[in-house]
Amino acid sequence: MVKFLKPNKAVILLQGRFAGRKAVIVRSFDDGTRDRPYGHCLVSGISKYPAKVIKKDSAKKTAKNSRVKAFMKVVNYSHLMPTRYTLDVDLKDVVSPDSLVTKDKKVTAAKEIKKRFEERFKTGKNRWFFSKLRF
Amino acid sequence: MVAAKKTKKTHESINNRLALVMKSGRYTLGYKTVLKSLRNSKDLEEMNLLLVFKSKTLIGEVRKLVIIANNCPPLRKSEIEYYAMLAKVGVHHYNGNNVDLGTACGKYFRVCCLSIIDPGDSDIIKSMPSDH
């Protein structure tokens, strides 16, 4: 019996505005906190997937299509579907529970995540994570 | 014919073992709690620590089991199997529907899936993986 809801695990959100989007667990709170007495975790995910990029595209088009829009959210475990994939992007220093409190902190954190996700997408690794889930 | 007889015998033994778990072990019934128990490992780690303390040996075997009735809807069945695969927990497909599984647990309601957290005196976890 292994605990699998750990940081860097790729999950799919099941409920809410970002249902069907893939995300990465940044921090998990198994026992919950006083405000949230249930198991939950801080995830950061993709709200807008990067478009298809092919070799024939011009540099401008590639740059435009590789953009990723990211989000951060605190999600209950029961609203996640864990997957067997992981994404080891170091987001711990950027995303923290208090960066979700105020709007400007949220925006700066989201921008940082976006940058890191885009870097990772451009290297071509973790292709599953950056592809849209069709349903 | 031999095959049919064999399944009947093992089927009864599963029932007996389940009854023992109901009496002496810890378990949860129902889809939501099964998923919860698969996500959580705190109980397990606590127990592992306790047992290591007592017996001074490292316990590396699977200590949980999930049993699914045969008329469980296939989407739900595959979801539980996926969670169990991630958690490295054994899954046993019970040879009977949820009504039978409820009766085997000694309950008067239907049970579609159940998870055995602590087998108690039963050896269900040790003998089941070979079956599955």
Coordinates of C-alpha atoms in Angstrom, one line a residue:
Chain A
M1 CA 0.0 0.0 0.0
V2 CA 1.7 3.0 -1.2
K3 CA 0.7 6.6 -0.9
F4 CA 0.4 8.0 -4.4
L5 CA -1.0 11.5 -3.9
K6 CA 2.4 13.0 -3.7
P7 CA 4.0 16.2 -5.1
N8 CA 4.8 16.0 -8.8
K9 CA 2.0 13.5 -9.5
A10 CA -0.1 14.3 -12.5
V11 CA -3.8 14.4 -11.9
I12 CA -6.9 15.3 -13.8
L13 CA -9.4 17.6 -12.2
L14 CA -12.9 16.2 -12.1
Q15 CA -15.0 19.1 -10.8
G16 CA -15.2 22.8 -11.0
R17 CA -14.2 25.3 -13.6
F18 CA -11.1 23.3 -14.6
A19 CA -12.8 19.9 -14.9
G20 CA -11.0 17.8 -17.4
R21 CA -7.8 19.7 -17.1
K22 CA -4.5 18.1 -16.2
A23 CA -2.6 19.4 -13.2
V24 CA 0.4 18.6 -11.1
I25 CA 0.2 18.3 -7.3
V26 CA 2.5 20.8 -5.7
R27 CA 1.7 20.3 -2.1
S28 CA -0.6 17.8 -0.4
F29 CA -2.3 18.1 2.9
D30 CA -3.4 14.6 3.7
D31 CA -5.1 15.3 7.0
G32 CA -6.5 18.6 6.0
T33 CA -6.2 21.8 7.8
R34 CA -8.5 23.6 10.2
D35 CA -10.2 25.4 7.4
R36 CA -10.4 22.3 5.2
P37 CA -10.9 19.3 7.4
Y38 CA -10.5 16.9 4.5
G39 CA -7.6 15.7 2.4
H40 CA -6.8 18.2 -0.2
C41 CA -3.9 19.4 -2.2
L42 CA -2.5 22.4 -4.0
V43 CA -2.3 21.8 -7.7
S44 CA -1.2 23.9 -10.5
G45 CA -2.4 23.0 -13.9
I46 CA -3.0 24.0 -17.5
S47 CA -6.1 26.0 -18.1
K48 CA -5.4 26.6 -21.8
Y49 CA -3.4 23.9 -23.6
P50 CA -0.7 24.7 -26.1
A51 CA -1.9 24.3 -29.7
K52 CA -0.5 21.8 -32.1
V53 CA 3.0 22.7 -33.3
I54 CA 4.5 21.2 -36.5
K55 CA 7.9 21.6 -38.0
K56 CA 6.6 23.4 -41.0
D57 CA 5.3 26.3 -38.9
S58 CA 7.1 29.6 -38.9
A59 CA 8.9 30.7 -35.8
K60 CA 6.3 33.2 -35.0
K61 CA 3.5 30.7 -35.3
T62 CA 5.4 28.2 -33.1
A63 CA 5.9 30.8 -30.5
K64 CA 2.3 31.8 -30.6
N65 CA 1.0 28.2 -30.4
S66 CA 3.3 27.1 -27.6
R67 CA 1.7 29.3 -25.1
V68 CA 0.3 27.7 -22.0
K69 CA -2.1 29.3 -19.5
A70 CA -1.7 28.0 -16.0
F71 CA -3.9 28.0 -12.9
M72 CA -3.4 27.2 -9.3
K73 CA -6.1 25.7 -7.1
V74 CA -6.7 24.0 -3.8
V75 CA -8.6 20.9 -4.6
N76 CA -10.3 18.1 -2.5
Y77 CA -8.8 14.7 -3.2
S78 CA -12.2 13.4 -4.2
H79 CA -12.3 15.9 -7.0
L80 CA -9.1 14.5 -8.6
M81 CA -8.4 11.5 -10.7
P82 CA -4.8 10.5 -10.1
T83 CA -2.8 9.1 -13.0
R84 CA 0.3 7.1 -13.3
Y85 CA 2.2 10.0 -14.8
T86 CA 4.4 12.5 -12.9
L87 CA 5.8 15.8 -13.9
D88 CA 8.9 16.9 -12.1
V89 CA 8.8 20.6 -12.5
D90 CA 9.9 22.4 -9.4
L91 CA 7.1 24.6 -8.4
K92 CA 7.4 24.5 -4.6
D93 CA 9.1 27.8 -4.3
V94 CA 6.6 29.5 -6.5
V95 CA 3.3 28.1 -5.3
S96 CA 2.4 28.2 -1.7
P97 CA -0.9 28.4 0.1
D98 CA -0.5 32.1 0.8
S99 CA 0.1 32.9 -2.8
L100 CA -3.6 32.1 -3.4
V101 CA -4.7 34.7 -0.9
T102 CA -4.4 37.9 -2.8
K103 CA -5.0 38.5 -6.5
D104 CA -1.6 40.0 -7.3
K105 CA 0.3 37.3 -5.6
K106 CA -1.8 34.8 -7.6
V107 CA -1.1 36.5 -10.8
T108 CA 2.7 36.6 -10.3
A109 CA 2.7 32.9 -9.2
A110 CA 0.6 32.0 -12.3
K111 CA 3.0 33.8 -14.6
E112 CA 5.9 31.9 -13.1
I113 CA 4.2 28.6 -13.5
K114 CA 3.3 29.5 -17.0
K115 CA 6.9 30.2 -17.8
R116 CA 8.1 26.9 -16.3
F117 CA 5.3 24.9 -18.1
E118 CA 6.2 26.5 -21.4
E119 CA 9.9 25.6 -21.0
R120 CA 9.0 22.1 -20.3
F121 CA 6.6 21.9 -23.2
K122 CA 9.3 23.2 -25.6
T123 CA 11.7 20.5 -24.6
G124 CA 9.2 18.0 -25.8
K125 CA 9.1 15.9 -22.6
N126 CA 6.0 15.0 -20.7
R127 CA 4.0 15.1 -23.9
W128 CA 1.0 13.4 -22.2
F129 CA 0.7 16.2 -19.8
F130 CA 0.5 19.0 -22.4
S131 CA -2.0 17.2 -24.6
K132 CA -5.6 17.9 -24.2
L133 CA -7.8 15.2 -22.7
R134 CA -10.5 14.5 -25.3
F135 CA -13.9 13.7 -23.9
Chain B
M1 CA -16.8 -30.2 -13.7
V2 CA -13.6 -30.2 -11.7
A3 CA -13.2 -26.5 -12.4
A4 CA -16.7 -25.8 -11.2
K5 CA -16.2 -27.7 -8.0
K6 CA -12.9 -25.9 -7.3
T7 CA -14.5 -22.5 -7.7
K8 CA -17.3 -23.5 -5.3
K9 CA -14.8 -24.6 -2.7
T10 CA -12.6 -21.5 -2.9
H11 CA -15.8 -19.4 -3.0
E12 CA -16.9 -20.8 0.3
S13 CA -13.4 -20.2 1.7
I14 CA -13.5 -16.6 0.6
N15 CA -16.8 -16.2 2.4
N16 CA -15.4 -17.7 5.6
R17 CA -12.4 -15.5 5.5
L18 CA -14.6 -12.4 4.9
A19 CA -16.7 -13.4 7.9
L20 CA -13.5 -13.5 10.0
V21 CA -12.4 -10.1 8.8
M22 CA -15.8 -8.7 9.6
K23 CA -15.5 -10.0 13.1
S24 CA -11.8 -9.2 13.8
G25 CA -10.4 -6.9 11.3
R26 CA -11.0 -3.4 9.9
Y27 CA -12.8 -2.8 6.7
T28 CA -14.9 -0.2 4.9
L29 CA -17.9 -0.9 2.7
G30 CA -18.9 1.2 -0.3
Y31 CA -17.4 2.9 -3.2
K32 CA -16.6 6.3 -1.6
T33 CA -14.9 4.9 1.4
V34 CA -13.0 2.4 -0.7
L35 CA -11.5 5.2 -2.7
K36 CA -10.8 7.1 0.5
S37 CA -9.0 4.2 2.0
L38 CA -7.0 3.7 -1.2
R39 CA -5.9 7.3 -1.2
N40 CA -5.0 7.4 2.5
S41 CA -2.2 5.4 3.9
K42 CA -1.9 7.0 7.3
D43 CA -3.7 4.2 9.0
L44 CA -1.5 1.7 7.4
E45 CA 1.7 3.5 8.2
E46 CA 0.7 3.8 11.8
M47 CA -0.1 0.1 12.0
N48 CA 3.1 -0.8 10.2
L49 CA 5.1 1.2 12.8
L50 CA 3.2 -0.6 15.6
L51 CA 3.8 -3.9 14.1
V52 CA 7.5 -3.2 13.5
F53 CA 7.8 -2.2 17.1
K54 CA 6.2 -5.4 18.3
S55 CA 7.7 -8.0 16.0
K56 CA 10.9 -6.1 15.2
T57 CA 10.8 -7.2 11.6
L58 CA 10.2 -5.2 8.5
I59 CA 6.8 -5.8 7.0
G60 CA 6.9 -5.6 3.3
E61 CA 3.7 -7.4 2.2
V62 CA 0.5 -5.9 0.9
R63 CA -1.7 -5.2 3.8
K64 CA -4.9 -4.1 2.1
L65 CA -7.3 -5.8 -0.3
V66 CA -10.2 -4.5 -2.3
I67 CA -13.1 -6.8 -3.2
I68 CA -15.4 -5.8 -6.0
A69 CA -18.7 -7.5 -6.8
N70 CA -19.2 -8.8 -10.3
N71 CA -22.1 -6.5 -11.2
C72 CA -20.2 -3.4 -10.4
P73 CA -20.5 -1.0 -13.3
P74 CA -17.5 -1.3 -15.5
L75 CA -16.4 2.3 -15.2
R76 CA -16.4 2.2 -11.5
K77 CA -14.7 -1.2 -11.5
S78 CA -11.9 0.1 -13.7
E79 CA -11.6 3.3 -11.6
I80 CA -11.1 1.2 -8.4
E81 CA -8.6 -1.1 -10.2
Y82 CA -6.6 1.9 -11.3
Y83 CA -6.5 3.4 -7.9
A84 CA -5.5 0.0 -6.5
M85 CA -2.8 -0.3 -9.1
L86 CA -1.4 3.1 -8.1
A87 CA -1.6 2.2 -4.4
K88 CA -0.2 -1.3 -5.0
V89 CA -3.2 -2.9 -3.4
G90 CA -4.6 -6.2 -4.5
V91 CA -8.0 -6.4 -6.1
H92 CA -10.2 -9.4 -5.9
H93 CA -13.2 -9.8 -8.1
Y94 CA -15.8 -11.5 -6.0
N95 CA -17.7 -14.3 -7.6
G96 CA -21.1 -13.0 -7.0
N97 CA -23.1 -9.8 -7.2
N98 CA -23.5 -7.0 -4.7
V99 CA -26.3 -8.8 -3.0
D100 CA -24.1 -11.8 -2.4
L101 CA -21.3 -9.7 -1.2
G102 CA -23.5 -8.0 1.3
T103 CA -24.7 -11.3 2.6
A104 CA -21.1 -12.6 2.8
C105 CA -20.3 -9.5 4.9
G106 CA -23.2 -10.4 7.2
K107 CA -25.1 -7.2 6.2
Y108 CA -28.6 -6.8 5.2
F109 CA -27.8 -4.4 2.4
R110 CA -26.0 -4.6 -0.9
V111 CA -22.2 -4.1 -1.0
C112 CA -20.6 -3.4 -4.3
C113 CA -17.1 -2.9 -3.2
L114 CA -15.3 -3.2 0.1
S115 CA -11.8 -2.6 1.2
I116 CA -10.0 -4.6 3.9
I117 CA -7.7 -2.4 5.9
D118 CA -6.7 -4.7 8.6
P119 CA -7.4 -8.4 8.1
G120 CA -7.3 -9.2 11.8
D121 CA -7.1 -12.9 12.4
S122 CA -7.9 -13.8 8.8
D123 CA -5.4 -14.9 6.2
I124 CA -7.5 -13.4 3.4
I125 CA -4.7 -11.1 2.2
K126 CA -2.1 -13.8 2.2
S127 CA -4.1 -16.3 0.3
M128 CA -6.0 -14.0 -2.1
P129 CA -3.2 -12.7 -4.3
S130 CA -2.6 -16.2 -5.7
D131 CA -6.3 -16.4 -6.6
H132 CA -6.2 -13.0 -8.4

